[in-house]
Every structure is written in structure tokens, then in C-alpha cells.
XYZ file of C-alpha atoms in Angstrom:
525
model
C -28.718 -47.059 58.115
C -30.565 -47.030 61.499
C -31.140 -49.930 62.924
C -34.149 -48.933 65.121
C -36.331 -46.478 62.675
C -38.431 -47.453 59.715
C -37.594 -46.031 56.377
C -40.703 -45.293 54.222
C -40.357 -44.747 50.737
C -41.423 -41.930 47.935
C -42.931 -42.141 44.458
C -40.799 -41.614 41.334
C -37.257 -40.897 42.009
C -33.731 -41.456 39.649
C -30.932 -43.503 40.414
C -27.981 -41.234 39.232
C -24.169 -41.073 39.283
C -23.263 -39.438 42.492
C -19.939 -38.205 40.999
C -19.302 -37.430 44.804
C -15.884 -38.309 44.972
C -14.193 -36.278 42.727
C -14.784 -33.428 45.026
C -14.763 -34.856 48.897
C -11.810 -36.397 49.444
C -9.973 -33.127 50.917
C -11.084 -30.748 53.888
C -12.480 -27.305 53.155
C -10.056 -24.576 52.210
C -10.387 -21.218 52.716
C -9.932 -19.110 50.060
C -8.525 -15.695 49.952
C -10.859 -12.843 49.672
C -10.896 -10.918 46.140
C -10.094 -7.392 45.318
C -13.718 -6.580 44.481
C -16.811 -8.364 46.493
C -20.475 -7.718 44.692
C -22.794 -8.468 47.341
C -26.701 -8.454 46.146
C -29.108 -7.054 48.255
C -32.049 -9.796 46.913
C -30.132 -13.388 48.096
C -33.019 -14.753 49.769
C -37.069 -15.486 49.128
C -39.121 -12.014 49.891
C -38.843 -8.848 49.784
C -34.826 -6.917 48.993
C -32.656 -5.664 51.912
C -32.644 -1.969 52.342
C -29.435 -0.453 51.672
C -28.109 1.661 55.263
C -24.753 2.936 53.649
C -23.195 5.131 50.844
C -20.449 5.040 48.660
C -17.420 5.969 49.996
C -18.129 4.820 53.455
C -15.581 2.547 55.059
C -16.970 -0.857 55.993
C -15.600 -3.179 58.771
C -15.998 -7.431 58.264
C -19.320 -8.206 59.774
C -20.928 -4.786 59.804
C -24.638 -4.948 58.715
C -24.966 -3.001 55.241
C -28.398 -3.397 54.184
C -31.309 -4.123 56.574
C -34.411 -6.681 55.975
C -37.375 -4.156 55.638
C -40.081 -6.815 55.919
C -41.229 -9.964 57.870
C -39.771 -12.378 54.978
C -36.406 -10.310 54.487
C -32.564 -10.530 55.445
C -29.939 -8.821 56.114
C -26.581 -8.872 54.548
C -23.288 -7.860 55.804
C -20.148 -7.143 54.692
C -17.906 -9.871 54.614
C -14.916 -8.107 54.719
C -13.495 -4.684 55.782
C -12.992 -2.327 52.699
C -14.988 0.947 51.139
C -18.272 0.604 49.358
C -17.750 2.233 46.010
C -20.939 1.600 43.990
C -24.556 0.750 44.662
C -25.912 -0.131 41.754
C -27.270 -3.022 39.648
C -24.776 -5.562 38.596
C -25.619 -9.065 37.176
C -26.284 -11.711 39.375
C -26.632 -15.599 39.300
C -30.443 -16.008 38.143
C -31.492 -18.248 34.582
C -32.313 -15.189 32.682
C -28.920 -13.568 33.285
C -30.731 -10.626 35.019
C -29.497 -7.782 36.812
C -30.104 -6.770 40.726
C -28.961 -3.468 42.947
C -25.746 -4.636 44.178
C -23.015 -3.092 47.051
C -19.915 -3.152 45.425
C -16.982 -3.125 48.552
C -12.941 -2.463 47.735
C -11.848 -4.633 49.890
C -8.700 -3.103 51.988
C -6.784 -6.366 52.808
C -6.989 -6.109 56.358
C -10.045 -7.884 56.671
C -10.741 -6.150 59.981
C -14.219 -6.888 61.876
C -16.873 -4.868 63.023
C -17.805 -4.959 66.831
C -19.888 -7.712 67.455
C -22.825 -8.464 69.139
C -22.406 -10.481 72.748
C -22.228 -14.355 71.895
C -25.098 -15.959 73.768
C -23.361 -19.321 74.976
C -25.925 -19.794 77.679
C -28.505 -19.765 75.000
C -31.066 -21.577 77.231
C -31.334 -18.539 79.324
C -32.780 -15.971 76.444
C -36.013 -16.243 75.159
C -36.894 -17.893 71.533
C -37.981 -14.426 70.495
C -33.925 -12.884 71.519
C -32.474 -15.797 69.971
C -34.894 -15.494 66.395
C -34.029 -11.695 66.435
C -30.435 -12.941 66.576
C -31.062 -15.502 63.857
C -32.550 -12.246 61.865
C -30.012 -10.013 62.619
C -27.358 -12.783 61.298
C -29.393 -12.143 57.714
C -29.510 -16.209 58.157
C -31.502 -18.368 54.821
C -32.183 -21.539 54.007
C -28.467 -23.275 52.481
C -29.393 -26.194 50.887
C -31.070 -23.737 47.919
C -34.205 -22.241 48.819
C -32.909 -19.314 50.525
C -36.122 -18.561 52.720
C -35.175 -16.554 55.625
C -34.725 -18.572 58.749
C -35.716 -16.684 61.356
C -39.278 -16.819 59.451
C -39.203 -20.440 59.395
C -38.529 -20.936 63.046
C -41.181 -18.714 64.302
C -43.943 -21.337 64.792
C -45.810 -19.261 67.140
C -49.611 -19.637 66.446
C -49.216 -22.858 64.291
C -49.236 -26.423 65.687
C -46.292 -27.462 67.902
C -43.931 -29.077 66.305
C -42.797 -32.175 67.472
C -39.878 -33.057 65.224
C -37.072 -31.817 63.377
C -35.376 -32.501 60.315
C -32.247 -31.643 59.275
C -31.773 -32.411 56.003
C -28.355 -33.629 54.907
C -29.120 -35.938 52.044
C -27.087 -34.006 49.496
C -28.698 -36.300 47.007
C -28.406 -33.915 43.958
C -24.810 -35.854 41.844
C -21.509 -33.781 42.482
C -22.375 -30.995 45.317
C -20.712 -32.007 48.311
C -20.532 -29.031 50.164
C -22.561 -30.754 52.940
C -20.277 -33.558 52.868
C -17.011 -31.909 53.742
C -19.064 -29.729 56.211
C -20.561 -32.535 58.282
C -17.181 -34.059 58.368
C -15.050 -30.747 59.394
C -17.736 -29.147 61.222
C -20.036 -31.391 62.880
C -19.874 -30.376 66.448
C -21.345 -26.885 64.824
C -24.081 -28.650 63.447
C -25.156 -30.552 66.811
C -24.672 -27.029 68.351
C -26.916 -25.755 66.071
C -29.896 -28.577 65.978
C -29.916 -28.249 70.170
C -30.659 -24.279 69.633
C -33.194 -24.736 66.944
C -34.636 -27.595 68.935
C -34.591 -25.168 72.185
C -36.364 -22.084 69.827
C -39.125 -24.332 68.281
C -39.190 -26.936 71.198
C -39.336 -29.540 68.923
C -38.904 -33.144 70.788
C -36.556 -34.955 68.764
C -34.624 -34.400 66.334
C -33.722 -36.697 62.747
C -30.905 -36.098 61.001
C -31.643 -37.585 57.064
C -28.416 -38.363 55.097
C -28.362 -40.860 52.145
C -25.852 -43.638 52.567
C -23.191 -43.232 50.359
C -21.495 -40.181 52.992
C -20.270 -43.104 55.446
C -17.882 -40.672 57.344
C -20.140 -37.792 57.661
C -22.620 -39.923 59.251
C -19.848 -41.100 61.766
C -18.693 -37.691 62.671
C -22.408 -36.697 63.506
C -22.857 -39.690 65.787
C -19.422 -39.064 67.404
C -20.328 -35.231 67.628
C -23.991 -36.016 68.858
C -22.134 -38.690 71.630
C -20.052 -36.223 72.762
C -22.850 -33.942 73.733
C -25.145 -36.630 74.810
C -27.624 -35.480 72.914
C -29.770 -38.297 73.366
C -32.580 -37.000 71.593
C -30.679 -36.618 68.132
C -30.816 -39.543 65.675
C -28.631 -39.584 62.860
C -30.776 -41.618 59.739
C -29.408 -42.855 56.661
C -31.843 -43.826 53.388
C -30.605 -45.013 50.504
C -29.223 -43.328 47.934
C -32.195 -42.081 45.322
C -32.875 -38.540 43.658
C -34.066 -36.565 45.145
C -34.208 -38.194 48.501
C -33.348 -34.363 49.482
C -36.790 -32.727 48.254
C -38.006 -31.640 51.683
C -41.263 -33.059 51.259
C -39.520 -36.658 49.915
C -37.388 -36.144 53.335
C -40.267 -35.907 55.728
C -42.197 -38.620 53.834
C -38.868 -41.390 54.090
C -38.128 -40.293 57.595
C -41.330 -40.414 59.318
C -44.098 -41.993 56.595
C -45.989 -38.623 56.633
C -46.916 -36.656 53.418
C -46.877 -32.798 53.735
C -50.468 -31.676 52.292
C -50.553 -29.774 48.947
C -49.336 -26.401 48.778
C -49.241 -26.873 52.265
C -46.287 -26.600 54.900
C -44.208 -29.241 56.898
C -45.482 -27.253 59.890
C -48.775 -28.435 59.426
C -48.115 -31.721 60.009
C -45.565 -31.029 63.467
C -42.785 -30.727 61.313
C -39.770 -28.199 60.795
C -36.644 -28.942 57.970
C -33.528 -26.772 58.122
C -30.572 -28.015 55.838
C -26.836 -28.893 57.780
C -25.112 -25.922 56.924
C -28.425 -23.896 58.134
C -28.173 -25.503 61.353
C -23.826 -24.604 61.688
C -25.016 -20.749 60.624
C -27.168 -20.609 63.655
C -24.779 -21.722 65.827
C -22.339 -19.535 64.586
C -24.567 -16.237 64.731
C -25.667 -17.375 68.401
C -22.666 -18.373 70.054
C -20.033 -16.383 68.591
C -22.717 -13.300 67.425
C -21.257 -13.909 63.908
C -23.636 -12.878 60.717
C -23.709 -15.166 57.507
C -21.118 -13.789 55.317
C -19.278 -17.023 53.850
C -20.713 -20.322 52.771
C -18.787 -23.707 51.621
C -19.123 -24.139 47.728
C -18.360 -27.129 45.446
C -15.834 -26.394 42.618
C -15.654 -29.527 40.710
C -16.592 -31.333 37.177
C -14.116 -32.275 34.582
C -13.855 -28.652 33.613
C -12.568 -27.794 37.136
C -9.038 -28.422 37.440
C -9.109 -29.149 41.558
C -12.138 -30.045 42.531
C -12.828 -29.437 45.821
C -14.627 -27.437 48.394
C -14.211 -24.392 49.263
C -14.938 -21.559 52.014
C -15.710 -18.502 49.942
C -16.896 -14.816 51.052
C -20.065 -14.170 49.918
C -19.769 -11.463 46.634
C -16.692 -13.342 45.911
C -16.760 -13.192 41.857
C -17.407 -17.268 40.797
C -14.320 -16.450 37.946
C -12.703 -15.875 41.518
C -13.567 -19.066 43.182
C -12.783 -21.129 39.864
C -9.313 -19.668 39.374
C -8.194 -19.867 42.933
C -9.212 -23.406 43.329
C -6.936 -24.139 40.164
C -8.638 -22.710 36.968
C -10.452 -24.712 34.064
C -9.742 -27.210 32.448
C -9.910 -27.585 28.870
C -12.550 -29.718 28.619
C -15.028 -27.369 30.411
C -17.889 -26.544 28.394
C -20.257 -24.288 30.938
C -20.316 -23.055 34.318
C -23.349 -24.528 35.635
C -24.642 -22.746 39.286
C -25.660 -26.104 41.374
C -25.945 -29.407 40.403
C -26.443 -31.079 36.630
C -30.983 -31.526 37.799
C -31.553 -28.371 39.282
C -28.609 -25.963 38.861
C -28.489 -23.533 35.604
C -25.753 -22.382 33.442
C -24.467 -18.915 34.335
C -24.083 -16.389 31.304
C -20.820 -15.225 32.570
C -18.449 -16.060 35.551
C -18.206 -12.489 37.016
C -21.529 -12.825 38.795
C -21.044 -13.347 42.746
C -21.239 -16.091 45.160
C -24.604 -15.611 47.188
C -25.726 -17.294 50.460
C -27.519 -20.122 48.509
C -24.300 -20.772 46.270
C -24.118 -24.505 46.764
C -21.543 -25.706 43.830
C -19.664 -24.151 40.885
C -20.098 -26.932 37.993
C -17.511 -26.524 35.610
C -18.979 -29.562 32.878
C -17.720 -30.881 30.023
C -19.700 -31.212 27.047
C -20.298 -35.253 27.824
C -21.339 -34.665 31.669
C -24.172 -32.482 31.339
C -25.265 -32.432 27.874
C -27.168 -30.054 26.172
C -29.304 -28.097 25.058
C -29.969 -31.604 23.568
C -31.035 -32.039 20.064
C -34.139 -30.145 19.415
C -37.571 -31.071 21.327
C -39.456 -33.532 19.520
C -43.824 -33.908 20.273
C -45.009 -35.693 23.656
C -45.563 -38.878 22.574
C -47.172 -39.065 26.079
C -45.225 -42.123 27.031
C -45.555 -41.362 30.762
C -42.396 -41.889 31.786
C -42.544 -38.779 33.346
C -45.468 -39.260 35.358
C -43.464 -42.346 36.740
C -40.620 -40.932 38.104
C -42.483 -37.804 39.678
C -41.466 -37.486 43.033
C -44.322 -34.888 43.353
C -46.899 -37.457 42.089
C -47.601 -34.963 39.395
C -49.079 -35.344 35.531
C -45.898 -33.653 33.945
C -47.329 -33.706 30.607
C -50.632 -32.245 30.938
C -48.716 -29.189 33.335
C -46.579 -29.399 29.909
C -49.316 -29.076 27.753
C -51.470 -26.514 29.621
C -48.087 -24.221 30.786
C -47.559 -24.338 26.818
C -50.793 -23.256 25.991
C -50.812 -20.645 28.749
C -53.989 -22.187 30.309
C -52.402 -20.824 33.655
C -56.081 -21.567 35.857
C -55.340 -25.557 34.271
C -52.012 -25.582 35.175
C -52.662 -24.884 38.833
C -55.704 -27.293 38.651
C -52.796 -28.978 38.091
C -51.149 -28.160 40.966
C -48.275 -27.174 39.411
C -47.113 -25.297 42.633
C -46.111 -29.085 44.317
C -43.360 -29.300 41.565
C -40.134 -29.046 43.307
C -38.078 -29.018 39.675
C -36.122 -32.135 40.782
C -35.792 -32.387 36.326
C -36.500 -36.110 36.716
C -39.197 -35.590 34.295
C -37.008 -33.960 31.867
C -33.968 -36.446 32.318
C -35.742 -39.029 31.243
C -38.158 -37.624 28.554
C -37.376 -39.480 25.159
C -38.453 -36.588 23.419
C -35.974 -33.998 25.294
C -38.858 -31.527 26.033
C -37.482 -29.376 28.606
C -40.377 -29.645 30.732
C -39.006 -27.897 34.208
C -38.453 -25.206 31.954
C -42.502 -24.915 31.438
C -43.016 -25.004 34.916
C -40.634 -22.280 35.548
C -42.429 -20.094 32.720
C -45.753 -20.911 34.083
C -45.100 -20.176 38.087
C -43.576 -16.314 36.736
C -46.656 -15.880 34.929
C -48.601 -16.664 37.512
C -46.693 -14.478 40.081
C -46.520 -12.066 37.842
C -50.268 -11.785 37.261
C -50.624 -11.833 40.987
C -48.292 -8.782 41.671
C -49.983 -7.156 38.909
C -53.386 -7.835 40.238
C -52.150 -6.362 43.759
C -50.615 -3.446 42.331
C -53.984 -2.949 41.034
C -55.836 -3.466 43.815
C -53.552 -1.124 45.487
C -54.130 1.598 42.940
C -58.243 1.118 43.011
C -57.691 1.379 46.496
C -56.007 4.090 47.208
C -58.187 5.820 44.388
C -61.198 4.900 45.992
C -59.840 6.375 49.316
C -58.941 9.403 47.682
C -62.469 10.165 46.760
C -63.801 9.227 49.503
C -61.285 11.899 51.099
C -63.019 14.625 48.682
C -65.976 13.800 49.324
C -65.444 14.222 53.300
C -63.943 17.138 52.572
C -66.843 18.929 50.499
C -69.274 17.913 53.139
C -66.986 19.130 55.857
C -66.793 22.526 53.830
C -70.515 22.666 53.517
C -71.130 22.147 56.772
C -68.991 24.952 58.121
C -70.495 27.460 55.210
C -74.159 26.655 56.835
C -72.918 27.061 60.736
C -72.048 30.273 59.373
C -74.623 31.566 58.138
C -77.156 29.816 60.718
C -74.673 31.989 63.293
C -74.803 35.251 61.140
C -78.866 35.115 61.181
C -78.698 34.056 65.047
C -76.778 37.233 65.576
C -78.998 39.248 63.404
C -82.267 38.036 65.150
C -80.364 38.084 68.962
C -79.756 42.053 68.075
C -83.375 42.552 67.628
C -84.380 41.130 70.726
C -81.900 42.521 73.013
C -83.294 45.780 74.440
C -80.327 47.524 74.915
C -78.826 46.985 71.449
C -82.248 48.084 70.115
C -81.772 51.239 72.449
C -78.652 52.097 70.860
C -79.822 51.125 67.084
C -82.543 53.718 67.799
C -80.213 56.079 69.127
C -77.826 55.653 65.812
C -80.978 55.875 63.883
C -81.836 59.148 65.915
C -78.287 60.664 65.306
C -78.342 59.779 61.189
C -81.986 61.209 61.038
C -81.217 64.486 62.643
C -77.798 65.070 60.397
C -79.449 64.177 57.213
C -82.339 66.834 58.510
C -79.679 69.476 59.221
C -78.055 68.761 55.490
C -81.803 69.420 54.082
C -82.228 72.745 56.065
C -78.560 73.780 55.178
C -79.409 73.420 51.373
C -82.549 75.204 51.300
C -81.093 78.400 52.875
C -80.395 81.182 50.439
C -76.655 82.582 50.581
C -76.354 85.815 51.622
């Protein structure tokens, strides 16, 4: 633990069984890359990447294959050479067991890259804005789970400055230990990393959070940090307590400050970016390589080697599980993440995506459920006590059941993280998170809806208005016409010489219809 920092505390929280060591014990091994990849083109928070190939074009490793097509977007590449043979929606890793567009890439074995963009070792000498549209083109998200885009996140311009960053490598959810393993193998990567988010948000100092049962990872960051002489990196350990690695709960135990509601860490002169965030950026800046593989977590009782576990992203999680050494036979379900916040996948074929953390293969005994049926609140408030969030889980439970969506978010139901400490320790096994989840999707839902149709009324209101412009415009050029017709008639009248001729025509008529008259009153001979 540091020695020279203060270490503030959080409301709520679970002591849990980290079940860390079943799975760090060995450095990261890289495994093979599959026949098939499925690559999603919707692995991040915003708006899908726009497909820019076809099927039956050859890919190289590395080459960009679908582009971000808004401010909150990202790329994705292909992380390995091959031919795209489908686009088309496959399922992907999501609660519901839904299904997403997808580029599905043969891969060729060769594993050949794409020409890269220049590394940018002297990083100091490009602007922020090069180094976040390198960050962008990289298609680089959030790691520890959220998935937000990064180069988003590090674009502070026009907020307040921010003085500090976090880097968040508490790991506190039990069994994941990607982190782990990464801080250990990789840590000079992750101090290369922090100095070039540090240089693109200018942030003074950073703070490196990590709870204190990873010993050696927090020795290889000091060693790495002392090696660089960074001396405005500090690695600091908290004690171990879910979820320590909430980013909010982070900010508040490393520097006393609560983020407002609803509100951003920036706000307050702050910026969190998880560990293996921070070894993607240096990656994409000083070697110009795009985010195409992530470290996952293979372990539980159901996994026969637990372990972790460098995997191409659209690698097929049946993949990652049998290469790593196949169930077990006391694996009940694959669970996507941890045993609090992960989810059970409907079926192993779905892909590996950037915010893939762990592969859970559990026994029945280590996560159980769906526990016996959900009996009434009995509105003991346990739930309340452990809230991280300083929430009222069971009136958000109550109103999210009733569909009183305006309560809920009187609620504020948007400052639940879904740590599932309410739920773990609920005596009547309500699944509670799983309320909150219903409620925020109706409530986005509703708002897409209500944009669509303010979008429609709109565009329909614009359309009359168009008309209407129209039909004047029309109107108007009908009466210049006619004013112009009667301006000509009335000029003719007053010009002399036009009236000379007119009386000259006139002349001309009168005198033939005169000689028709005399012609028909002469007898024929």
C-alpha cells in the first residue's frame, strides 16, 4: 500500500473470494488463430462501424475493415490475413442471446499484415489531435468492460483540465485476472502508455489503483515506472473490497472525491482508462498497431487449464476454451466475465470482442443459479447497505417492476453500476440488477423512439414548409407574368412607332376585307 497517500473509503462494498489464483500463476499464451474469425461490427458504446469491404475480398492482418461513422464509434480490423466470406448477422455475446451484422474472415494461415501506419516513437513531437486520430484509427475502447471509445474519452478539449489520471487496475471482480498477468508480462507497455495519455490530456500526475492481493504486479509497475523515471507516476494499492474497481469507487478511494450524479470524472479534473487500455495505446502509437487481440481469462472448475490467454478478436469462445485445454466435467455454464457482473452465454460459438475480459467455465456450486425462485422484498435493506452507488435498490426494484420508469430515474437509477452486490446478498434471491437492466432499455428505448419521432415531425414539418415555398414561389412567377404581359400591352400603345405600324396593319386588313366585299357584289359575266 502507499506509504505517502491517503486511502479514502466507499459505501457498501462485498468481501468476496478472489479465486485469483487458479488462473495467474502462468504467463500469457498466445493462442493460435482459428479457421473462422466472426468479428462484430457493434464491440463498443455508440453508434456500429461501417462496413468498407465485400465478400470475397482478400484481407491482410491489421487492415481496417469497417470504419467508425460517428464521433462515439470505432473501427475494427482484421486480425488476421484471410478472405471475408459473409457479412451478415451472426450471434454475438449480449444477455439476450441477440444477433449483430458480423464480417466473417477465412483465415489463410499466413497471418500476413497489412502496411502499417508510421510508429510515432517521438510522440512528444505530434500534436494531441495526431496522436487521438491515431488512438481512433487503432478502433481503441475501454478494456476493463465498458467498451467506450477512447479516443472520445481523451478528448477533453472544452471541459475542465484535468489534473489527474487514473488507471484503473483493481481487477476486483473474483477470478478475471487478465490484468494481472498483463501488468506482470507487460508493464513497461503500460508506463508507455500512461506517459502518452498523460502527454494527450496533460494531466499532472498520474495514480495507478490496484487492490492488494496482486503483490507482483504492483512490483513490476514500480520497477517499470523506475526504469523510466517517471517520477510523476504513483503506483497505489487499496485493499481488497468489491468493487473497489467501479470507476467512480476508484476515484473516490484514490483521491476522496465523489464524481457528481450522472455526471463525469471529467468534471471533477479527472480521467480513468483501465491497464490494458493504457498498453493498447502504446501499442497503436509506437508501433502504429490497431486493437485486434486482447488477453482473456479461461478459468473456473469447468475449465480444465485455467489460465490467460492472448486471443484474436472473432476468435469463437468454443475456440479459446478448447485450446486452453477443454471443459471439465464439472462445468455447468459459460459465463462471459466474472460471477457479479458477467452473464451466461447461450452458446460458445459467439466471438471474442474487444471487451472480452474472462471465459467462466462454472460449476454448478461456484456460481449458483438461477437460485430457487424469487420470494417478496421483505425490505430488509441489506441491499441498500452494501450499495456502492448509495442507491435505494428496493424502491428502483419496486418502481422498475411496476414500470414507473419517471420514479425509477427519480431514483437515479442511471448511478447503478450493476456491481450485483444488491442481488448477492438479497435473502429473498430477487434478481434485482436484472430490473435495472430492464428498466435502463426501456428507458433508452423510449428515448430513441421519441427521437425517431421527432425526426419524422421534423422532417414532415420541413416538407411542408418546402410546399408551401414552393406554391408561393409559383404564384409569384404566374403574377410577374402577367404584370409583364399587360406592361407590354400598355408600352405598345404608347410607343408611336408601333402605333404607326398597328395603323398601318389595320389599314392593310381594312382595304382587303373592302376588296373581298366589292369582289362579291360583282355579277359574273
Amino acid at each position: 500500500m502507499s506509504e505517502s497517500r491517503t486511502i479514502w473509503s466507499f459505501n457498501g462494498g462485498l468481501h468476496l473470494d478472489d479465486h485469483k489464483s487458479e488462473s495467474n500463476g502462468r504467463p500469457i499464451v498466445d493462442l493460435p488463430i482459428p479457421a473462422i474469425l466472426t468479428v462484430p461490427l457493434q464491440q463498443h458504446i455508440g453508434q456500429s462501424a461501417e462496413p468498407i469491404v465485400q465478400v470475397g475480398d482478400g484481407v491482410k492482418k491489421g487492415q481496417m475493415i469497417a470504419r467508425a461513422i460517428d464521433f462515439v464509434s470505432a473501427a475494427v480490423h482484421a486480425p488476421t490475413s484471410g478472405t471475408v466470406t459473409a457479412i451478415e448477422h451472426r450471434p454475438i455475446p449480449h444477455p439476450s442471446g441477440l444477433s449483430d451484422t458480423c464480417i466473417v474472415i477465412t483465415a489463410d494461415g499466413e497471418d500476413r499484415w497489412d502496411e502499417l501506419p508510421e510508429p510515432m516513437t517521438d510522440y512528444t513531437s505530434y500534436s494531441t489531435a495526431d496522436l487521438r486520430e491515431r488512438i481512433r484509427w487503432a478502433g481503441i475502447v475501454g478494456m476493463g468492460g465498458a467498451a467506450f471509445p477512447t479516443a472520445v474519452k481523451v478528448n477533453t478539449s472544452g471541459q475542465r483540465p484535468i489534473d489527474t489520471l487514473i488507471i484503473n487496475a483493481a481487477e476486483c471482480e473474483p477470478y478475471i485476472t487478465c490484468d494481472d498477468r498483463l501488468m506482470r508480462d507487460q508493464s513497461a507497455d503500460i508506463v508507455d502508455g500512461i506517459a502518452i495519455l498523460q502527454h494527450i490530456t496533460g494531466a499532472r500526475e498520474c495514480l495507478i489503483g490496484i487492490e492488494d492481493n496482486k503483490p507482483e504486479a504492483a512490483q513490476a509497475l514500480r520497477a517499470a515506472i523506475a526504469e523510466r523515471g517517471a517520477a510523476n507516476i504513483d503506483v497505489v494499492v487499496v485493499p481488497t473490497l468489491y468493487p473497489s474497481g467501479g470507476e467512480k469507487q476508484l476515484i473516490q478511494l484514490l483521491t476522496g472525491q465523489e464524481v457528481p450524479s450522472q455526471g463525469l470524472p471529467s468534471s471533477i479534473g479527472v480521467l480513468c482508462q483501465n491497464v490494458a487500455t493504457s498498453a493498447a495505446v502504446a501499442d497503436a502509437v509506437l508501433r502504429g498497431r490497431p486493437l485486434i487481440s486482447r488477453i482473456v481469462t479461461v478459468t473456473g472448475r469447468g475449465a480444465q487449464n485455467p489460465g490467460n490467454y492472448r486471443v484474436a478478436i472473432g476468435t469463437p469462445a468454443a475456440f479459446v476454451v478448447e485450446q486452453s485445454g477443454g471443459y471439465s466435467s464439472d462445468v455447468d455454464r459459460l459465463i462471459l466475465g466474472g460471477p457479479m457482473m458477467g452473464f451466461a452465454l447461450h452458446s460458445d460459438e459467439v466471438p471474442v470482442t474487444k471487451a472480452a475480459n474472462c471465459l467462466l467455465a462454472a460449476a454448478k456450486a461456484e456460481v449458483p443459479g438461477p437460485r430457487d425462485a424469487a420470494r417478496p422484498c421483505i425490505r430488509c435493506g441489506e441491499c441498500a447497505r452494501v450499495c456502492p452507488a448509495q442507491l435505494l435498490p428496493q424502491q428502483l426494484y419496486w418502481y422498475a417492476r411496476s414500470r414507473d420508469l419517471d420514479k425509477v430515474q427519480d431514483y437515479h437509477l442511471f448511478d447503478c453500476i450493476e456491481c450485483g452486490c444488491c442481488a448477492y446478498v438479497c435473502p429473498s434471491h430477487i434478481p434485482l440488477v436484472h430490473y435495472y437492466r430492464f428498466a435502463k432499455t426501456e428507458i433508452w428505448t423510449q428515448e430513441r423512439d421519441r427521437e425517431r419521432s421527432d425526426i419524422a415531425r421534423r422532417r414532415h414539418e420541413a416538407r411542408q414548409a418546402r410546399l408551401e415555398r414552393l406554391e408561393q414561389e409559383r404564384k409569384a412567377r404566374l403574377r410577374q407574368k402577367k404584370e409583364a404581359l399587360e406592361k407590354k400591352s400598355t408600352d405598345a400603345k404608347d410607343d408611336p412607332k408601333k402605333a404607326a405600324i398597328a395603323a398601318a396593319m389595320k389599314r392593310v386588313a381594312d382595304k382587303k376585307a373592302a376588296q373581298s366585299a366589292t369582289a362579291e357584289q360583282t355579277p359574273e359575266e
